[in-house]
CSV table of C-alpha atoms in Angstrom, one decimal:
chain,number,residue,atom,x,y,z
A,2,UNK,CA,59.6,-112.4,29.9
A,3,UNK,CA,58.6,-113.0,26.2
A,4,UNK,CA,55.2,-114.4,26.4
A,5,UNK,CA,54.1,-117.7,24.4
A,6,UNK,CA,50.6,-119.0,23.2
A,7,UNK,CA,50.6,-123.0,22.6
A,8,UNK,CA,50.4,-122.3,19.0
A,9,UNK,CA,53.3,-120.6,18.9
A,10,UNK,CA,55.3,-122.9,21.4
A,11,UNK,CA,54.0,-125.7,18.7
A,12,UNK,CA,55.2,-123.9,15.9
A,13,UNK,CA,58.6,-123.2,16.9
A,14,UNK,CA,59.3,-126.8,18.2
A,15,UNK,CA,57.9,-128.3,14.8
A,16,UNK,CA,59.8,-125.8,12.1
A,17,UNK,CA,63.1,-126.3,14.6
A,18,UNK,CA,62.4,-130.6,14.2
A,19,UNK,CA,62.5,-130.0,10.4
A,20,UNK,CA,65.8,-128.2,10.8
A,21,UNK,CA,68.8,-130.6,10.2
A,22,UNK,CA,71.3,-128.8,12.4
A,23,UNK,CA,74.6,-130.3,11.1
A,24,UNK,CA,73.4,-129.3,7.3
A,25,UNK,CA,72.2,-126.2,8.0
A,26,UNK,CA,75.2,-125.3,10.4
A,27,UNK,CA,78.1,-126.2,8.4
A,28,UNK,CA,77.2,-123.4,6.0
A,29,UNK,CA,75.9,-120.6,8.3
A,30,UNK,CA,78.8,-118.7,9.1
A,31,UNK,CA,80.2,-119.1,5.6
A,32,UNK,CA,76.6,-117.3,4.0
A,33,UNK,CA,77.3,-114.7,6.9
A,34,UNK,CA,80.9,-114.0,6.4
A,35,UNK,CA,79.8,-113.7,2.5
A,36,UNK,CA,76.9,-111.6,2.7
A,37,UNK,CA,78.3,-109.3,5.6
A,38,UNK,CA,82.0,-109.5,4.7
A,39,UNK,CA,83.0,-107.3,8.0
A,40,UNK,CA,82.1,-109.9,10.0
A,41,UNK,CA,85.8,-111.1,8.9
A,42,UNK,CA,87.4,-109.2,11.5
A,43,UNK,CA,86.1,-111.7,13.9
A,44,UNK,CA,87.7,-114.6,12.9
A,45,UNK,CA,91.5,-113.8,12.7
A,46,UNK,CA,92.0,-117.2,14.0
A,47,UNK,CA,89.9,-119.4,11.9
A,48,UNK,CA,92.8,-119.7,8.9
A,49,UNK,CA,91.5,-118.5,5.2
A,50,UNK,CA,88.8,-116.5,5.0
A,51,UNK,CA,89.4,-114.4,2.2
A,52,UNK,CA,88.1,-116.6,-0.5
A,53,UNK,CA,84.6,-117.3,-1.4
A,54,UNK,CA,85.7,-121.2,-1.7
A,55,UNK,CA,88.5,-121.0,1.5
A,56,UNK,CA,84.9,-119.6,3.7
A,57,UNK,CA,82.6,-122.2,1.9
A,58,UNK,CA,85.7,-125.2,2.5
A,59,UNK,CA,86.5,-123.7,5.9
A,60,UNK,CA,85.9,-126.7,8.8
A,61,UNK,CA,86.3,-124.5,12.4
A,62,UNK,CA,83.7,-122.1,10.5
A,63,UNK,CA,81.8,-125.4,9.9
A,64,UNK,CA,82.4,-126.5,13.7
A,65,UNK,CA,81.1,-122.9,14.6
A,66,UNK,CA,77.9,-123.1,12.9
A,67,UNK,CA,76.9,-126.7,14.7
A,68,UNK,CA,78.0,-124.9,18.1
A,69,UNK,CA,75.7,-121.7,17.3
A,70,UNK,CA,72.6,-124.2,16.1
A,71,UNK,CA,73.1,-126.5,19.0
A,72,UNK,CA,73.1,-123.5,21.4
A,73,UNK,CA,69.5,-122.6,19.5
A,74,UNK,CA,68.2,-125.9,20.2
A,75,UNK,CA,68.9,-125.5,23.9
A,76,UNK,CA,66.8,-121.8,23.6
A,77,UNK,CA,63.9,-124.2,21.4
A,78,UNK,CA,64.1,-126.3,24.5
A,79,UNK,CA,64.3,-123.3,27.5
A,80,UNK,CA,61.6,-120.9,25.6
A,81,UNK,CA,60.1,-119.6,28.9
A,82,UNK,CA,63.8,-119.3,30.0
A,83,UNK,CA,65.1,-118.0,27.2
A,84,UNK,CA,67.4,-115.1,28.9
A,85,UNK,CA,68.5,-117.1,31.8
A,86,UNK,CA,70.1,-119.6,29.2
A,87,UNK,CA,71.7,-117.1,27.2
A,88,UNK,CA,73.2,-115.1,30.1
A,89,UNK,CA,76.6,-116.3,30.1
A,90,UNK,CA,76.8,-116.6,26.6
A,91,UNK,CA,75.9,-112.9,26.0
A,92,UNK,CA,78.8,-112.1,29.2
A,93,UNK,CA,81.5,-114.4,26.6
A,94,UNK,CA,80.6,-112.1,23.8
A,95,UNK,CA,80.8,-109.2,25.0
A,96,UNK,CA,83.7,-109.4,27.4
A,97,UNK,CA,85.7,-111.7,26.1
A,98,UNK,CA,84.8,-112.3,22.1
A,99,UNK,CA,84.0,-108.2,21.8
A,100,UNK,CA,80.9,-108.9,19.3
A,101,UNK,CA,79.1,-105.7,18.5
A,102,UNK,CA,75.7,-106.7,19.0
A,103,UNK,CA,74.5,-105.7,16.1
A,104,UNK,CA,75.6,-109.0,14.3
A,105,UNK,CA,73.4,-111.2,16.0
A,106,UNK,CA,70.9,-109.8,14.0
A,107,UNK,CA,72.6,-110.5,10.8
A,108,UNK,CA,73.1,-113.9,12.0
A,109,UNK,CA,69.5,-114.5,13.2
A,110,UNK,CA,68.8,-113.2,9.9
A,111,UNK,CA,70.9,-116.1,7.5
A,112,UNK,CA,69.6,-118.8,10.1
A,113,UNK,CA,66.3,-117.9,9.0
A,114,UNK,CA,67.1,-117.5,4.9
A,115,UNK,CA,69.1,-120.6,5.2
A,116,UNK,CA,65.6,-122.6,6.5
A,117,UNK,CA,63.7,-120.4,3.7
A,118,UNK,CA,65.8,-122.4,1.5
A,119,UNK,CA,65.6,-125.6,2.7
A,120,UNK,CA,62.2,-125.6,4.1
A,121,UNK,CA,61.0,-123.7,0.7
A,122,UNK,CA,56.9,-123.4,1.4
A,123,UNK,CA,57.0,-124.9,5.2
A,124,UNK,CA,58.3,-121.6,5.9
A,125,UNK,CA,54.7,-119.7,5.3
A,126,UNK,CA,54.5,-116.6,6.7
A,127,UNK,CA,52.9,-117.6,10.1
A,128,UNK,CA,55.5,-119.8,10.7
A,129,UNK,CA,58.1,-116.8,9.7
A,130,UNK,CA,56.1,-114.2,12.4
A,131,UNK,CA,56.5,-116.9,14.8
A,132,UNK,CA,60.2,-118.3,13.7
A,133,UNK,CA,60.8,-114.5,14.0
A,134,UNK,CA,59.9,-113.3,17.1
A,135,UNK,CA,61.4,-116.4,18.7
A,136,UNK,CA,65.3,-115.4,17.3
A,137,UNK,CA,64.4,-112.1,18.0
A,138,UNK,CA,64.3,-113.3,22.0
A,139,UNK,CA,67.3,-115.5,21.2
A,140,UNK,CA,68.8,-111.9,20.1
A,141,UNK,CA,67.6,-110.1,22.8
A,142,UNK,CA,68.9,-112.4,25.5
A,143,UNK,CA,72.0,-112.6,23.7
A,144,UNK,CA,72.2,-108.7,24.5
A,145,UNK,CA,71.1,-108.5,27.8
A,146,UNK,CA,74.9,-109.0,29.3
A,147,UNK,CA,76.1,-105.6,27.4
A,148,UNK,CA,76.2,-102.2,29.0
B,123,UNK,CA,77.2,-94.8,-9.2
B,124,UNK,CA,77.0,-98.5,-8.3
B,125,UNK,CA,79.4,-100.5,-9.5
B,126,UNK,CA,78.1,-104.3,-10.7
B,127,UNK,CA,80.8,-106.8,-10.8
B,128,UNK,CA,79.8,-109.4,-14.0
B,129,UNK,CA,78.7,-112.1,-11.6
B,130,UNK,CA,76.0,-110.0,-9.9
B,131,UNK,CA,74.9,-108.4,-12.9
B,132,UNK,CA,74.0,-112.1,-14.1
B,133,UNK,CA,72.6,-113.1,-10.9
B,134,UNK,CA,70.3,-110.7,-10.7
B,135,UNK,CA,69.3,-111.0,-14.7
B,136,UNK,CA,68.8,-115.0,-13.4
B,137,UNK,CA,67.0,-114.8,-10.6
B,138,UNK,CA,64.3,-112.7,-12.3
B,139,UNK,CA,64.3,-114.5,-15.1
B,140,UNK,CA,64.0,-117.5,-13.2
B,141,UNK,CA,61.5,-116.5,-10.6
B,142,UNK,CA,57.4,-116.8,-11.3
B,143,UNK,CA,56.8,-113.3,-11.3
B,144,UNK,CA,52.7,-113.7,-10.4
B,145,UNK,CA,54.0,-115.9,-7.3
B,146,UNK,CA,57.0,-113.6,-5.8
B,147,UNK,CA,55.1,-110.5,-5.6
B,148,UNK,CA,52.2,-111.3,-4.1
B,149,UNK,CA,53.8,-113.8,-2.0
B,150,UNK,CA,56.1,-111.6,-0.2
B,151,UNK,CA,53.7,-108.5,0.0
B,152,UNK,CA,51.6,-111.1,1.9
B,153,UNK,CA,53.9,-112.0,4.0
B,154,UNK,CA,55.3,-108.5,4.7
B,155,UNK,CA,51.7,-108.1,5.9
B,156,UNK,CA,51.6,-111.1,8.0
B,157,UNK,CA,55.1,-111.2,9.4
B,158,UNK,CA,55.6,-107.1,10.0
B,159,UNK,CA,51.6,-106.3,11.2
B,160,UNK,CA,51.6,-102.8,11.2
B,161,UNK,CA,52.2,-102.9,7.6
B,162,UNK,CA,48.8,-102.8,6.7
B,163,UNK,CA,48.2,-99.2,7.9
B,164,UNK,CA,49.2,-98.6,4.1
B,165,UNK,CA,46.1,-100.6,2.8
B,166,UNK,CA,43.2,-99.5,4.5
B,167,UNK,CA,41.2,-99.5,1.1
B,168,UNK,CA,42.5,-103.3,0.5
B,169,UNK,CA,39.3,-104.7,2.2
B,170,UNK,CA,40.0,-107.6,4.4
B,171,UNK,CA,43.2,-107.9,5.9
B,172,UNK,CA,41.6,-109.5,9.6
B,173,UNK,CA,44.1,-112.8,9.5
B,174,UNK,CA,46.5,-114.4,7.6
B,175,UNK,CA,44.5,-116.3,5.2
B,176,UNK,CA,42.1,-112.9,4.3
B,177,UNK,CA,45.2,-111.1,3.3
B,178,UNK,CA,47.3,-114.6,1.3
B,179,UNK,CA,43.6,-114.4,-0.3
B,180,UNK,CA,43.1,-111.0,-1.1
B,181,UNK,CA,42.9,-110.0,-5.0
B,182,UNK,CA,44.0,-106.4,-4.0
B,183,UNK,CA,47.1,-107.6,-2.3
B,184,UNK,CA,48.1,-109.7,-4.8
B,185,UNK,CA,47.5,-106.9,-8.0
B,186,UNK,CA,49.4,-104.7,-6.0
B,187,UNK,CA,52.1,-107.8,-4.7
B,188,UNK,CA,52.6,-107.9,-9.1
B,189,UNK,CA,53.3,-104.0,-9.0
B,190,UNK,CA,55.6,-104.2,-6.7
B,191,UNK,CA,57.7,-106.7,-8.7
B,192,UNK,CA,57.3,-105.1,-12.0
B,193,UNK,CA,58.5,-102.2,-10.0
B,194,UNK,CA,61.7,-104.4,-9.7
B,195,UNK,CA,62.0,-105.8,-13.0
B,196,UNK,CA,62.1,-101.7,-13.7
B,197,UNK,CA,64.8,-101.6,-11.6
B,198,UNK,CA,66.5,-104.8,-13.2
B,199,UNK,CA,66.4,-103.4,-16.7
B,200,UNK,CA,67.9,-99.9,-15.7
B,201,UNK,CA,70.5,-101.3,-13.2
B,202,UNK,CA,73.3,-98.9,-14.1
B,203,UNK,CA,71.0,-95.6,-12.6
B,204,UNK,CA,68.1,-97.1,-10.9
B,205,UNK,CA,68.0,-93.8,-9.1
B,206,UNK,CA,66.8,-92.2,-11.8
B,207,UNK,CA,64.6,-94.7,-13.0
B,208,UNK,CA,62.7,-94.6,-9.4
B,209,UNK,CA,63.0,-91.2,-9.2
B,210,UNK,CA,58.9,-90.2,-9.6
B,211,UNK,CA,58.1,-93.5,-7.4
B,212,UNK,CA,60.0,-92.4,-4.7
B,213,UNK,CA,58.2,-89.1,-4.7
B,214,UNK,CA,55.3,-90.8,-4.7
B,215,UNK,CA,56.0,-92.7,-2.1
B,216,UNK,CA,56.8,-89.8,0.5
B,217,UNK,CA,54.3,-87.3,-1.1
B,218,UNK,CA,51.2,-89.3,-2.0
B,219,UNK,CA,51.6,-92.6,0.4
B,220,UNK,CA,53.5,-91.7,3.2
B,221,UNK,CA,54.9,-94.7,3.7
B,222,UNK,CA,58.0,-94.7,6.2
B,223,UNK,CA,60.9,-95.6,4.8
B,224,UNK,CA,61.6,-98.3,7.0
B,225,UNK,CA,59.0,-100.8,5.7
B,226,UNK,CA,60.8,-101.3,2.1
B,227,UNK,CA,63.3,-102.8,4.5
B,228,UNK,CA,61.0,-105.1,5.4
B,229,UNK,CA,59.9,-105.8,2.3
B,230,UNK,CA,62.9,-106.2,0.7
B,231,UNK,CA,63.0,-109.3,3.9
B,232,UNK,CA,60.3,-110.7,2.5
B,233,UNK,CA,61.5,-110.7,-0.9
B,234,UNK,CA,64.9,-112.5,0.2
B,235,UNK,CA,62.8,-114.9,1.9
B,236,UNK,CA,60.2,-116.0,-1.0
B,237,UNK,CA,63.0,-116.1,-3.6
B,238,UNK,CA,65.2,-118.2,-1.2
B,239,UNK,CA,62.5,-120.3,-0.8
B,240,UNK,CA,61.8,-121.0,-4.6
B,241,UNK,CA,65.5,-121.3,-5.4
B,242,UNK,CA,66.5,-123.6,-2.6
B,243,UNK,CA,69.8,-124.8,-2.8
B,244,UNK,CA,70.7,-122.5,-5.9
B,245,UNK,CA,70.0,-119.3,-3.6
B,246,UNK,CA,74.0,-119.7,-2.2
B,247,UNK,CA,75.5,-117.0,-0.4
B,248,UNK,CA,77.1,-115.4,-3.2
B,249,UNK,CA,73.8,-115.3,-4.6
B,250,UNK,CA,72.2,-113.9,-1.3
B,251,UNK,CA,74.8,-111.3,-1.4
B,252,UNK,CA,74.4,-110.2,-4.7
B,253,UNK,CA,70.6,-110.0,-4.6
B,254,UNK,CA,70.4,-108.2,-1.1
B,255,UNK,CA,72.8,-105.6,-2.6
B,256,UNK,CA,70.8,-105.2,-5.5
B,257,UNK,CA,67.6,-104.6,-2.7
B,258,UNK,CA,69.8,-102.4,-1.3
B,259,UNK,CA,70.1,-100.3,-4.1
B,260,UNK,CA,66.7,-99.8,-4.8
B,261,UNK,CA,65.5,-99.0,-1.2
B,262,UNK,CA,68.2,-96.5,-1.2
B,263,UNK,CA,66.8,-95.5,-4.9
B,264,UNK,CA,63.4,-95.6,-3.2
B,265,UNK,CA,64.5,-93.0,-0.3
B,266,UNK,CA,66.2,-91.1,-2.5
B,267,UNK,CA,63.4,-88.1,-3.2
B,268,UNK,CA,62.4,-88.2,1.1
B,269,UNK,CA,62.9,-85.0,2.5
């Protein structure tokens, strides 16, 4: 189990307050889809994709995003329980959804650019470390269902 | 050869024409520091590295934070074969420094993260895309001359 020190605990649940979750996740999966283009394959279902303005005007990606950063709030709220919360999550993605794990890492990694941007300085590098090793629990427990 | 489509060609020339070139370098070697600890195995001679305000303080960190981004600016000015134009820096960097590859990685991180958080808004995911593929292309300049 990840270990937290209060600081830490503090840290996460203050940088997370700042985060407006509907903002931030209405453009996630667009900045992902546009910086790592193979993620495409994916979302066969979600209409056009194939444009930079279709991904950026694209409202089930939008819908997506507030899912993914609502299920982050619920890890912000379950940190000493982080893989426990994410257990059946990770089984969806990897038997149903087929996500190669690899990904969750890209998308741990535009969550965190996307704050950098609207956070700007608030995001000092303690509060990156910390912001860091948190999604890099979320990522873990999000892997812990694959074989 | 890398091939620049027109719009990342002018992002880039934006960004570092935009960017406060004293401010992003040391910034995001600092926070390489911070954020990715072992790190500062590189810069034993630096002095005091003990926390995270030593090293955002350090005058060594931040001379050698302004290298690294005139090292870049390098790069900027000879996009078309930045291979070449690293070519004695990445010898130096596996000869002289022995620095494992791995940490301009996390560097380049760091980078994305500073800039992001100067350009706010106006670092879109086009804009992500083009600058991480123009980080790219410099790490891979970077590893070139490893062996």
């Amino acid at each position: 189990m990840v270990k937290w020190t209060e600081e830490e605990r503090r840290i996460v649940r203050e940088v997370w307050e700042k985060v407006d979750i509907d903002e931030i996740g209405e453009q996630l999966w667009a900045r992902a889809l546009i910086v790592y283009p193979w993620i495409e394959r994916y979302f066969g279902t979600f209409g056009d994709i194939f444009t930079t303005t279709a991904i950026l005007n694209n409202s089930k990606l939008a819908a997506l995003g507030k899912i993914v950063l609502r299920g982050l709030d619920t890890a912000v709220k379950n940190m000493d329980n982080i893989k426990p919360t994410c257990a059946s999550l990770s089984r969806l993605h990897y038997e149903k959804i087929q996500v190669d794990p690899d990904n969750f890492r890209l998308l741990a990694e535009c969550i965190t650019i996307s704050m950098a941007c609207k956070l700007k300085a608030e995001l000092n590098p303690q509060v990156q470390a910390t912001w860091q090793k948190f999604l890099s629990a979320v990522v873990e427990a999000m892997n812990s269902q694959y074989k | 050869m890398v091939q620049w489509s027109d719009f990342e060609r002018a992002t880039i020339q934006d960004i570092f024409s935009k960017i406060n070139s004293d401010f992003v370098g040391p910034a995001a070697l600092s926070r390489c520091l911070i954020v990715y600890p072992w790190t500062q195995r590189y810069f034993g001679s630096f002095g005091n590295l003990y926390n995270a305000d030593a090293i955002t303080s350090n005058p060594k960190v931040a001379a050698h934070g302004k290298v690294v981004l005139a090292g870049l600016e390098k790069a900027v000015k000879n996009m078309d074969d930045i291979k070449t134009a690293y070519k004695d820096l990445s010898v130096l960097h596996s000869e002289k420094l022995h620095v494992d590859p791995d940490n301009f990685n996390l560097l380049s991180d760091c980078l994305t993260i500073v800039v992001a958080s100067q350009m706010g808004d106006a670092f879109t995911a086009d804009v992500q895309a083009a600058f991480q593929k123009f980080l790219a292309v410099a790490v891979a300049s970077l590893r070139k001359q490893y062996h």
